[in-house]
mmCIF file of C-alpha atoms in Angstrom:
data_model
loop_
_atom_site.group_PDB
_atom_site.id
_atom_site.type_symbol
_atom_site.label_atom_id
_atom_site.label_comp_id
_atom_site.label_asym_id
_atom_site.label_seq_id
_atom_site.Cartn_x
_atom_site.Cartn_y
_atom_site.Cartn_z
ATOM 1 C CA GLU M 1 -1.489 -42.034 -49.941
ATOM 2 C CA ARG M 2 1.205 -39.473 -50.758
ATOM 3 C CA VAL M 3 2.796 -40.044 -47.355
ATOM 4 C CA LYS M 4 3.006 -43.755 -48.235
ATOM 5 C CA ILE M 5 4.584 -42.893 -51.595
ATOM 6 C CA PHE M 6 7.075 -40.627 -49.819
ATOM 7 C CA ARG M 7 8.040 -43.391 -47.404
ATOM 8 C CA GLU M 8 8.412 -45.895 -50.265
ATOM 9 C CA LEU M 9 10.734 -43.502 -52.102
ATOM 10 C CA ILE M 10 12.878 -43.281 -48.975
ATOM 11 C CA LYS M 11 12.917 -47.063 -48.505
ATOM 12 C CA ALA M 12 14.035 -47.509 -52.114
ATOM 13 C CA ASP M 13 16.758 -44.886 -51.683
ATOM 14 C CA ARG M 14 17.970 -46.509 -48.458
ATOM 15 C CA LEU M 15 18.016 -49.972 -50.041
ATOM 16 C CA LYS M 16 19.975 -48.704 -53.053
ATOM 17 C CA ALA M 17 22.545 -47.036 -50.780
ATOM 18 C CA GLY M 18 22.812 -50.106 -48.535
ATOM 19 C CA TYR M 19 21.861 -48.309 -45.316
ATOM 20 C CA ARG M 20 19.766 -49.561 -42.386
ATOM 21 C CA PRO M 21 16.970 -47.461 -40.852
ATOM 22 C CA GLN M 22 17.615 -45.397 -37.766
ATOM 23 C CA ALA M 23 16.475 -47.297 -34.676
ATOM 24 C CA GLY M 24 13.253 -45.729 -33.458
ATOM 25 C CA GLY M 25 12.330 -44.474 -36.921
ATOM 26 C CA ALA M 26 9.190 -45.275 -38.873
ATOM 27 C CA ASP M 27 10.895 -47.944 -41.022
ATOM 28 C CA ALA M 28 12.988 -49.605 -38.312
ATOM 29 C CA ALA M 29 12.628 -53.246 -37.301
ATOM 30 C CA HIS M 30 13.767 -54.805 -34.027
ATOM 31 C CA GLY M 31 17.056 -55.937 -35.581
ATOM 32 C CA ASP M 32 17.941 -52.366 -36.564
ATOM 33 C CA THR M 33 18.559 -51.552 -32.894
ATOM 34 C CA PHE M 34 21.826 -53.461 -33.114
ATOM 35 C CA ALA M 35 22.664 -52.830 -36.782
ATOM 36 C CA ARG M 36 26.125 -51.491 -37.510
ATOM 37 C CA PRO M 37 25.982 -47.680 -37.647
ATOM 38 C CA VAL M 38 27.575 -45.505 -40.325
ATOM 39 C CA ALA M 39 28.933 -43.365 -37.508
ATOM 40 C CA GLN M 40 29.044 -43.076 -33.750
ATOM 41 C CA VAL M 41 28.917 -39.541 -32.371
ATOM 42 C CA THR M 42 29.671 -38.472 -28.819
ATOM 43 C CA LEU M 43 28.165 -35.150 -27.817
ATOM 44 C CA ARG M 44 28.488 -32.910 -24.785
ATOM 45 C CA ARG M 45 25.086 -31.932 -23.463
ATOM 46 C CA GLU M 46 26.158 -28.335 -22.863
ATOM 47 C CA SER M 47 27.416 -28.022 -26.474
ATOM 48 C CA VAL M 48 24.938 -30.047 -28.520
ATOM 49 C CA LEU M 49 24.786 -27.707 -31.531
ATOM 50 C CA GLU M 50 28.520 -27.217 -31.772
ATOM 51 C CA ASP M 51 29.312 -30.929 -31.363
ATOM 52 C CA THR M 52 26.635 -31.949 -33.864
ATOM 53 C CA LEU M 53 28.156 -29.460 -36.293
ATOM 54 C CA THR M 54 31.590 -31.062 -36.061
ATOM 55 C CA SER M 55 30.356 -34.678 -35.818
ATOM 56 C CA VAL M 56 27.331 -34.968 -38.104
ATOM 57 C CA LEU M 57 27.754 -32.318 -40.796
ATOM 58 C CA PRO M 58 30.958 -33.942 -42.181
ATOM 59 C CA LEU M 59 29.023 -37.194 -42.725
ATOM 60 C CA GLY M 60 27.251 -35.634 -45.694
ATOM 61 C CA THR M 61 24.898 -37.992 -47.527
ATOM 62 C CA THR M 62 26.078 -40.985 -45.451
ATOM 63 C CA ALA M 63 24.004 -39.549 -42.579
ATOM 64 C CA ARG M 64 21.070 -41.310 -44.255
ATOM 65 C CA GLY M 65 22.384 -44.420 -42.509
ATOM 66 C CA ARG M 66 22.083 -45.251 -38.827
ATOM 67 C CA ILE M 67 23.865 -42.859 -36.465
ATOM 68 C CA LEU M 68 24.686 -44.073 -32.962
ATOM 69 C CA VAL M 69 24.493 -41.338 -30.321
ATOM 70 C CA LYS M 70 26.193 -41.093 -26.951
ATOM 71 C CA PHE M 71 25.984 -38.144 -24.562
ATOM 72 C CA VAL M 72 28.610 -36.823 -22.173
ATOM 73 C CA ASN M 73 27.348 -35.105 -19.024
ATOM 74 C CA ALA M 74 28.580 -31.882 -17.450
ATOM 75 C CA ALA M 75 31.147 -33.826 -15.413
ATOM 76 C CA GLY M 76 32.721 -35.148 -18.625
ATOM 77 C CA GLN M 77 31.470 -38.688 -18.065
ATOM 78 C CA GLU M 78 29.821 -40.741 -20.787
ATOM 79 C CA GLU M 79 26.207 -41.441 -19.881
ATOM 80 C CA ALA M 80 25.099 -45.044 -19.575
ATOM 81 C CA GLY M 81 22.531 -46.381 -22.004
ATOM 82 C CA ILE M 82 22.083 -48.006 -25.393
ATOM 83 C CA ASP M 83 20.870 -45.917 -28.278
ATOM 84 C CA ALA M 84 17.905 -47.968 -29.428
ATOM 85 C CA GLY M 85 16.438 -44.880 -31.073
ATOM 86 C CA GLY M 86 15.622 -42.707 -28.083
ATOM 87 C CA LEU M 87 19.000 -40.988 -27.855
ATOM 88 C CA PHE M 88 18.950 -40.034 -31.528
ATOM 89 C CA LYS M 89 15.414 -38.660 -31.128
ATOM 90 C CA GLU M 90 16.613 -36.711 -28.106
ATOM 91 C CA LEU M 91 19.479 -35.303 -30.166
ATOM 92 C CA LEU M 92 17.117 -34.330 -32.963
ATOM 93 C CA SER M 93 14.786 -32.662 -30.469
ATOM 94 C CA GLN M 94 17.609 -30.689 -28.866
ATOM 95 C CA VAL M 95 19.097 -29.563 -32.189
ATOM 96 C CA THR M 96 15.754 -28.252 -33.450
ATOM 97 C CA GLU M 97 14.763 -26.730 -30.098
ATOM 98 C CA GLN M 98 18.065 -24.888 -29.670
ATOM 99 C CA GLY M 99 18.790 -24.165 -33.317
ATOM 100 C CA LEU M 100 15.341 -22.768 -34.141
ATOM 101 C CA ASP M 101 15.159 -20.650 -30.991
ATOM 102 C CA PRO M 102 14.941 -17.021 -32.250
ATOM 103 C CA ASN M 103 17.211 -15.956 -29.378
ATOM 104 C CA ARG M 104 19.997 -17.964 -31.033
ATOM 105 C CA GLY M 105 19.887 -15.645 -34.048
ATOM 106 C CA LEU M 106 19.733 -18.300 -36.769
ATOM 107 C CA PHE M 107 15.953 -18.092 -37.162
ATOM 108 C CA GLN M 108 13.261 -15.508 -36.564
ATOM 109 C CA SER M 109 9.563 -15.895 -35.856
ATOM 110 C CA ASN M 110 6.634 -13.968 -37.275
ATOM 111 C CA ALA M 111 3.733 -12.510 -35.281
ATOM 112 C CA THR M 112 2.126 -15.948 -34.886
ATOM 113 C CA GLY M 113 5.324 -17.724 -33.810
ATOM 114 C CA LEU M 114 6.090 -19.436 -37.135
ATOM 115 C CA ILE M 115 9.809 -19.597 -37.909
ATOM 116 C CA TYR M 116 11.998 -18.741 -40.910
ATOM 117 C CA PRO M 117 15.761 -18.213 -41.422
ATOM 118 C CA SER M 118 17.108 -14.924 -40.108
ATOM 119 C CA PRO M 119 18.494 -12.721 -42.899
ATOM 120 C CA ARG M 120 21.564 -12.043 -40.738
ATOM 121 C CA ALA M 121 22.268 -15.748 -40.068
ATOM 122 C CA GLY M 122 24.269 -15.917 -43.277
ATOM 123 C CA ASP M 123 26.611 -13.072 -42.337
ATOM 124 C CA THR M 124 29.161 -15.374 -40.674
ATOM 125 C CA HIS M 125 30.791 -18.623 -41.736
ATOM 126 C CA GLU M 126 29.686 -20.291 -38.491
ATOM 127 C CA GLY M 127 26.088 -19.214 -39.063
ATOM 128 C CA ILE M 128 26.090 -20.722 -42.552
ATOM 129 C CA LEU M 129 27.502 -24.019 -41.268
ATOM 130 C CA LEU M 130 24.962 -24.177 -38.418
ATOM 131 C CA LEU M 131 22.086 -23.546 -40.845
ATOM 132 C CA GLU M 132 23.385 -26.317 -43.097
ATOM 133 C CA MET M 133 23.639 -28.699 -40.136
ATOM 134 C CA ILE M 134 20.125 -27.853 -38.917
ATOM 135 C CA GLY M 135 18.756 -28.408 -42.417
ATOM 136 C CA MET M 136 20.563 -31.738 -42.502
ATOM 137 C CA MET M 137 19.152 -32.843 -39.140
ATOM 138 C CA ILE M 138 15.616 -31.811 -40.071
ATOM 139 C CA GLY M 139 16.044 -33.763 -43.311
ATOM 140 C CA LYS M 140 17.280 -36.765 -41.311
ATOM 141 C CA GLY M 141 14.176 -36.590 -39.117
ATOM 142 C CA MET M 142 11.946 -36.584 -42.201
ATOM 143 C CA TYR M 143 13.960 -39.406 -43.769
ATOM 144 C CA GLU M 144 13.408 -41.573 -40.680
ATOM 145 C CA GLY M 145 9.767 -40.564 -40.223
ATOM 146 C CA ILE M 146 10.403 -38.972 -36.818
ATOM 147 C CA LEU M 147 8.024 -36.102 -36.059
ATOM 148 C CA GLN M 148 9.654 -32.839 -35.052
ATOM 149 C CA ASP M 149 8.362 -29.792 -33.217
ATOM 150 C CA ILE M 150 8.822 -27.413 -36.153
ATOM 151 C CA ASN M 151 6.352 -24.776 -37.309
ATOM 152 C CA MET M 152 7.536 -23.176 -40.545
ATOM 153 C CA ALA M 153 6.168 -19.913 -41.861
ATOM 154 C CA PRO M 154 4.323 -20.715 -45.129
ATOM 155 C CA PHE M 155 6.762 -18.734 -47.283
ATOM 156 C CA PHE M 156 9.657 -20.678 -45.703
ATOM 157 C CA ALA M 157 7.842 -23.953 -46.425
ATOM 158 C CA ALA M 158 7.394 -22.799 -50.032
ATOM 159 C CA HIS M 159 11.172 -22.345 -50.265
ATOM 160 C CA VAL M 160 11.686 -25.889 -48.993
ATOM 161 C CA LEU M 161 9.229 -27.272 -51.547
ATOM 162 C CA GLY M 162 10.823 -25.279 -54.345
ATOM 163 C CA THR M 163 7.587 -23.480 -55.223
ATOM 164 C CA ALA M 164 7.362 -19.815 -56.161
ATOM 165 C CA ARG M 165 6.750 -17.206 -53.458
ATOM 166 C CA THR M 166 4.225 -14.487 -54.297
ATOM 167 C CA ILE M 167 2.782 -11.340 -52.774
ATOM 168 C CA ASP M 168 0.198 -13.571 -51.110
ATOM 169 C CA ASP M 169 3.021 -15.004 -48.946
ATOM 170 C CA ILE M 170 3.966 -11.619 -47.471
ATOM 171 C CA PRO M 171 1.510 -11.848 -44.499
ATOM 172 C CA SER M 172 3.290 -15.005 -43.296
ATOM 173 C CA LEU M 173 6.494 -12.943 -43.114
ATOM 174 C CA ASP M 174 5.363 -9.546 -41.888
ATOM 175 C CA GLU M 175 1.747 -8.476 -41.430
ATOM 176 C CA ASP M 176 2.671 -4.780 -41.210
ATOM 177 C CA LEU M 177 4.500 -4.992 -44.537
ATOM 178 C CA ALA M 178 1.482 -6.766 -46.043
ATOM 179 C CA ARG M 179 -0.823 -3.942 -44.891
ATOM 180 C CA SER M 180 1.525 -1.327 -46.339
ATOM 181 C CA ILE M 181 1.495 -3.102 -49.704
ATOM 182 C CA VAL M 182 -2.304 -3.259 -49.699
ATOM 183 C CA GLN M 183 -2.477 0.467 -48.918
ATOM 184 C CA ILE M 184 -0.214 1.246 -51.879
ATOM 185 C CA LEU M 185 -2.237 -0.937 -54.229
ATOM 186 C CA GLU M 186 -5.545 0.525 -53.067
ATOM 187 C CA TYR M 187 -4.391 4.142 -52.869
ATOM 188 C CA GLU M 188 -6.933 6.220 -54.768
ATOM 189 C CA GLY M 189 -4.834 9.329 -55.196
ATOM 190 C CA ASP M 190 -1.671 9.889 -57.202
ATOM 191 C CA VAL M 191 0.887 7.327 -55.946
ATOM 192 C CA ALA M 192 3.635 9.855 -56.646
ATOM 193 C CA ASP M 193 2.273 11.836 -53.685
ATOM 194 C CA LEU M 194 3.592 9.076 -51.389
ATOM 195 C CA CYS M 195 7.181 10.044 -52.333
ATOM 196 C CA LEU M 196 8.328 6.440 -52.723
ATOM 197 C CA ASP M 197 11.265 5.183 -54.737
ATOM 198 C CA PHE M 198 12.565 1.710 -55.576
ATOM 199 C CA THR M 199 14.393 1.239 -52.278
ATOM 200 C CA CYS M 200 13.626 -0.200 -48.865
ATOM 201 C CA SER M 201 15.335 0.346 -45.516
ATOM 202 C CA GLU M 202 16.140 -2.058 -42.698
ATOM 203 C CA GLU M 203 18.097 -1.891 -39.479
ATOM 204 C CA ILE M 204 21.265 -3.994 -39.493
ATOM 205 C CA TYR M 205 23.353 -4.187 -36.328
ATOM 206 C CA GLY M 206 21.960 -0.850 -35.150
ATOM 207 C CA GLU M 207 22.398 0.997 -38.442
ATOM 208 C CA LEU M 208 19.669 1.934 -40.928
ATOM 209 C CA VAL M 209 20.668 0.516 -44.306
ATOM 210 C CA THR M 210 18.929 1.331 -47.581
ATOM 211 C CA ARG M 211 18.713 -1.338 -50.301
ATOM 212 C CA GLU M 212 17.889 -0.728 -53.953
ATOM 213 C CA LEU M 213 15.140 -2.974 -55.290
ATOM 214 C CA VAL M 214 16.372 -2.428 -58.862
ATOM 215 C CA ALA M 215 19.577 -0.987 -60.273
ATOM 216 C CA GLY M 216 19.550 2.748 -59.645
ATOM 217 C CA GLY M 217 16.399 2.391 -57.533
ATOM 218 C CA ARG M 218 17.119 5.585 -55.578
ATOM 219 C CA ASP M 219 16.415 7.547 -58.721
ATOM 220 C CA VAL M 220 13.273 5.647 -59.789
ATOM 221 C CA GLU M 221 10.059 7.232 -58.508
ATOM 222 C CA VAL M 222 7.031 5.006 -57.805
ATOM 223 C CA THR M 223 4.116 6.071 -59.998
ATOM 224 C CA ALA M 224 0.748 4.705 -60.995
ATOM 225 C CA ALA M 225 2.392 3.202 -64.061
ATOM 226 C CA ASN M 226 5.032 1.201 -62.173
ATOM 227 C CA LYS M 227 3.489 0.611 -58.734
ATOM 228 C CA LEU M 228 2.726 -3.047 -59.511
ATOM 229 C CA PHE M 229 6.357 -3.595 -60.458
ATOM 230 C CA TYR M 230 7.399 -1.796 -57.260
ATOM 231 C CA VAL M 231 5.214 -4.064 -55.118
ATOM 232 C CA PHE M 232 6.525 -7.142 -56.934
ATOM 233 C CA SER M 233 10.129 -5.998 -56.419
ATOM 234 C CA LEU M 234 9.508 -5.274 -52.737
ATOM 235 C CA ALA M 235 7.954 -8.712 -52.185
ATOM 236 C CA ASP M 236 10.772 -10.402 -54.104
ATOM 237 C CA TYR M 237 13.380 -8.665 -51.938
ATOM 238 C CA HIS M 238 11.784 -9.678 -48.634
ATOM 239 C CA LEU M 239 10.724 -13.205 -49.615
ATOM 240 C CA ASN M 240 13.752 -14.206 -51.679
ATOM 241 C CA ARG M 241 16.784 -11.931 -51.993
ATOM 242 C CA ARG M 242 16.959 -10.928 -48.323
ATOM 243 C CA ILE M 243 17.213 -14.521 -47.073
ATOM 244 C CA ALA M 244 18.941 -16.052 -50.100
ATOM 245 C CA THR M 245 22.230 -16.888 -48.347
ATOM 246 C CA PRO M 246 20.777 -18.507 -45.184
ATOM 247 C CA MET M 247 18.114 -20.282 -47.231
ATOM 248 C CA LEU M 248 20.730 -21.729 -49.559
ATOM 249 C CA ALA M 249 22.730 -23.012 -46.574
ATOM 250 C CA PHE M 250 19.660 -24.626 -44.976
ATOM 251 C CA MET M 251 18.616 -26.299 -48.229
ATOM 252 C CA ARG M 252 22.155 -27.496 -48.901
ATOM 253 C CA GLY M 253 21.950 -29.448 -45.654
ATOM 254 C CA LEU M 254 18.400 -30.715 -46.081
ATOM 255 C CA THR M 255 18.981 -31.971 -49.625
ATOM 256 C CA LYS M 256 21.955 -34.045 -48.507
ATOM 257 C CA ILE M 257 19.323 -36.289 -46.930
ATOM 258 C CA ILE M 258 16.038 -35.596 -48.751
ATOM 259 C CA ASN M 259 15.623 -35.343 -52.509
ATOM 260 C CA GLN M 260 13.688 -32.114 -53.039
ATOM 261 C CA ARG M 261 11.686 -33.767 -55.834
ATOM 262 C CA TRP M 262 10.126 -36.064 -53.235
ATOM 263 C CA LEU M 263 8.804 -33.074 -51.310
ATOM 264 C CA ARG M 264 6.917 -31.832 -54.348
ATOM 265 C CA LEU M 265 4.344 -34.489 -53.551
ATOM 266 C CA PHE M 266 3.061 -32.065 -50.919
ATOM 267 C CA ASN M 267 1.782 -28.526 -50.591
ATOM 268 C CA VAL M 268 2.747 -26.062 -47.857
ATOM 269 C CA THR M 269 0.113 -27.252 -45.375
ATOM 270 C CA GLU M 270 0.912 -30.914 -46.012
ATOM 271 C CA LEU M 271 4.634 -30.298 -45.475
ATOM 272 C CA SER M 272 3.824 -28.973 -42.011
ATOM 273 C CA LEU M 273 1.866 -32.144 -41.271
ATOM 274 C CA LEU M 274 4.713 -34.283 -42.620
ATOM 275 C CA LEU M 275 7.199 -32.525 -40.347
ATOM 276 C CA SER M 276 5.258 -32.222 -37.129
ATOM 277 C CA GLY M 277 1.990 -34.109 -37.448
ATOM 278 C CA GLY M 278 0.051 -30.883 -37.040
ATOM 279 C CA GLU M 279 -1.629 -29.580 -33.925
ATOM 280 C CA SER M 280 -4.516 -32.046 -33.696
ATOM 281 C CA ALA M 281 -5.229 -33.516 -30.262
ATOM 282 C CA ILE M 282 -3.743 -36.891 -29.369
ATOM 283 C CA ASP M 283 -6.261 -39.694 -29.899
ATOM 284 C CA VAL M 284 -6.200 -41.474 -26.531
ATOM 285 C CA ASP M 285 -8.295 -44.367 -27.830
ATOM 286 C CA ASP M 286 -5.789 -45.017 -30.633
ATOM 287 C CA TRP M 287 -2.932 -44.616 -28.137
ATOM 288 C CA GLU M 288 -4.444 -47.171 -25.765
ATOM 289 C CA LEU M 289 -5.332 -49.588 -28.576
ATOM 290 C CA HIS M 290 -1.715 -49.825 -29.763
ATOM 291 C CA THR M 291 -0.008 -49.891 -26.343
ATOM 292 C CA ARG M 292 1.753 -53.008 -25.096
ATOM 293 C CA TYR M 293 2.295 -54.089 -21.495
ATOM 294 C CA SER M 294 5.137 -55.846 -19.701
ATOM 295 C CA GLY M 295 6.430 -56.765 -16.246
ATOM 296 C CA GLY M 296 3.082 -58.101 -15.111
ATOM 297 C CA TYR M 297 0.721 -55.391 -16.372
ATOM 298 C CA SER M 298 -2.138 -56.042 -18.751
ATOM 299 C CA SER M 299 -4.843 -53.837 -20.200
ATOM 300 C CA SER M 300 -7.116 -54.865 -17.323
ATOM 301 C CA SER M 301 -4.687 -54.001 -14.493
ATOM 302 C CA ALA M 302 -6.093 -51.449 -12.060
ATOM 303 C CA THR M 303 -3.061 -49.142 -12.366
ATOM 304 C CA VAL M 304 -3.258 -49.288 -16.155
ATOM 305 C CA ARG M 305 -6.975 -48.474 -16.149
ATOM 306 C CA ASN M 306 -6.270 -45.523 -13.858
ATOM 307 C CA PHE M 307 -3.488 -44.351 -16.181
ATOM 308 C CA TRP M 308 -5.808 -44.185 -19.186
ATOM 309 C CA ARG M 309 -8.508 -42.546 -17.078
ATOM 310 C CA VAL M 310 -6.031 -39.807 -16.164
ATOM 311 C CA MET M 311 -4.896 -39.427 -19.803
ATOM 312 C CA ARG M 312 -8.489 -38.777 -20.852
ATOM 313 C CA LYS M 313 -8.828 -36.086 -18.166
ATOM 314 C CA PHE M 314 -5.562 -34.380 -19.121
ATOM 315 C CA THR M 315 -5.454 -31.339 -21.367
ATOM 316 C CA PRO M 316 -3.967 -31.794 -24.873
ATOM 317 C CA LYS M 317 -0.762 -30.084 -23.674
ATOM 318 C CA GLN M 318 -0.455 -32.436 -20.684
ATOM 319 C CA ARG M 319 -0.878 -35.472 -22.959
ATOM 320 C CA GLN M 320 1.865 -34.134 -25.216
ATOM 321 C CA ASP M 321 4.116 -33.715 -22.190
ATOM 322 C CA VAL M 322 3.565 -37.353 -21.176
ATOM 323 C CA LEU M 323 4.217 -38.572 -24.713
ATOM 324 C CA LYS M 324 7.402 -36.500 -24.959
ATOM 325 C CA PHE M 325 8.570 -37.825 -21.560
ATOM 326 C CA VAL M 326 8.349 -41.385 -22.862
ATOM 327 C CA THR M 327 9.179 -41.107 -26.583
ATOM 328 C CA SER M 328 11.146 -37.795 -26.851
ATOM 329 C CA SER M 329 8.464 -36.474 -29.200
ATOM 330 C CA PRO M 330 5.279 -34.637 -28.146
ATOM 331 C CA ARG M 331 3.434 -35.875 -31.212
ATOM 332 C CA PRO M 332 2.362 -39.348 -32.323
ATOM 333 C CA PRO M 333 3.274 -40.711 -35.773
ATOM 334 C CA LEU M 334 1.483 -39.017 -38.647
ATOM 335 C CA GLN M 335 -0.551 -42.145 -39.416
ATOM 336 C CA GLY M 336 -1.338 -42.992 -35.792
ATOM 337 C CA PHE M 337 0.178 -44.986 -32.925
ATOM 338 C CA LYS M 338 0.108 -48.132 -35.014
ATOM 339 C CA HIS M 339 3.230 -46.761 -36.706
ATOM 340 C CA LEU M 340 5.133 -45.858 -33.520
ATOM 341 C CA ASN M 341 8.347 -47.876 -33.531
ATOM 342 C CA PRO M 342 9.072 -49.372 -31.024
ATOM 343 C CA PRO M 343 5.447 -49.523 -29.798
ATOM 344 C CA PHE M 344 4.468 -47.601 -26.684
ATOM 345 C CA VAL M 345 4.973 -49.876 -23.665
ATOM 346 C CA ILE M 346 3.784 -49.566 -20.057
ATOM 347 C CA HIS M 347 6.098 -51.621 -17.853
ATOM 348 C CA LYS M 348 5.252 -52.573 -14.292
ATOM 349 C CA VAL M 349 7.598 -51.397 -11.549
ATOM 350 C CA ARG M 350 6.811 -53.406 -8.434
ATOM 351 C CA CYS M 351 6.725 -51.319 -5.274
ATOM 352 C CA GLU M 352 5.416 -52.160 -1.841
ATOM 353 C CA ALA M 353 2.533 -50.085 -0.525
ATOM 354 C CA SER M 354 0.342 -50.378 2.497
ATOM 355 C CA MET M 355 -2.825 -52.392 2.008
ATOM 356 C CA PHE M 356 -4.627 -49.325 3.370
ATOM 357 C CA ALA M 357 -3.537 -47.283 0.305
ATOM 358 C CA TYR M 358 -6.772 -48.410 -1.305
ATOM 359 C CA PHE M 359 -8.616 -46.556 1.452
ATOM 360 C CA GLY M 360 -6.673 -43.278 1.234
ATOM 361 C CA ALA M 361 -3.500 -44.095 3.151
ATOM 362 C CA THR M 362 -0.030 -43.285 1.757
ATOM 363 C CA ASP M 363 0.472 -44.786 -1.701
ATOM 364 C CA VAL M 364 3.717 -45.765 -3.424
ATOM 365 C CA ARG M 365 6.064 -42.758 -3.364
ATOM 366 C CA ARG M 366 8.188 -43.700 -6.349
ATOM 367 C CA LEU M 367 7.631 -41.584 -9.465
ATOM 368 C CA PRO M 368 7.254 -42.960 -12.996
ATOM 369 C CA SER M 369 10.360 -43.072 -15.184
ATOM 370 C CA ALA M 370 10.915 -43.757 -18.861
ATOM 371 C CA SER M 371 13.260 -45.424 -21.290
ATOM 372 C CA THR M 372 12.980 -43.279 -24.408
ATOM 373 C CA CYS M 373 15.140 -45.745 -26.353
ATOM 374 C CA PHE M 374 12.308 -48.259 -26.179
ATOM 375 C CA ASN M 375 9.302 -45.883 -25.835
ATOM 376 C CA MET M 376 8.722 -47.468 -22.438
ATOM 377 C CA LEU M 377 6.914 -45.891 -19.479
ATOM 378 C CA LYS M 378 8.023 -47.512 -16.225
ATOM 379 C CA LEU M 379 4.952 -47.158 -14.077
ATOM 380 C CA PRO M 380 4.918 -48.170 -10.389
ATOM 381 C CA ASN M 381 1.950 -50.233 -9.276
ATOM 382 C CA TYR M 382 0.060 -47.396 -7.596
#
């Protein structure tokens, strides 16, 4: 029900601003495919992040409207195709995949692979702008109801929701730090024996840097009387102060698209589901029920029946790969395939095959293709 309320808040905001939904989004209708965009952006495939930064970030709050995407290949030629939603979803997928990659330096991942902004990402002007753009694009995906392959660390999700971070969030940042804090709290001897003060050290660009947790922290010894305050200060530094600049940049971008008050409908776990749909297996029965057919196929066609038989034998990861191949997203809509827009379509591609193919001879050699703009799988008549 809260997801429905969230979507209604977005529809009301879009109506008030006079924008049309992004083609391929949860609220789009067929006519939105050809609606006038607020902007048309042309992006080089080898420089997606940089071109999105210069093309989309300046749009500000107007990016809530429809954005028309065109790609330029490595040869400098504009790729053929109409952006009926698939190209924007592809852009969104590439921005999140590249921007959230820990090797890029803008985000880090914890021991379980959950991401959060890198403390060092805010050290440069370019890093701040990229974080703002990524926040904006993630907000745009949420605004349009497009699922994204994003797995936020719980303390990062708490930042996004605007809820307080506590010591209980430390394990989602650093399990070793969490164990150290527990050891301090449970230490049965005199805490002064640990020779701690109100500082912490971290390596920055190859140098060990010491930070004071409070003013004059180098001269404040940790004792039994103040150890709780020390632990609180240590948690506050790691969960808040250390990532304050990159977090502010990310949220500045996200809130250009999404009102943070709307997100307070959800808790940390629910935000993850809202973003990515969670990790639950794809429901093949629901997928099949809401699939349409064209070009001569029907639900009773032999090739179609074989397709669904194969989908049921596939692993969850293989099903996600097929769905991403056709729709640009490895996950179905949060509320099921009924809400996939445009609907998933299996289109018949007529190919000649020997009549003996039914008895094990060579079958059609052509491989399936897809039109992500229309969520269409072009399936030869094997």
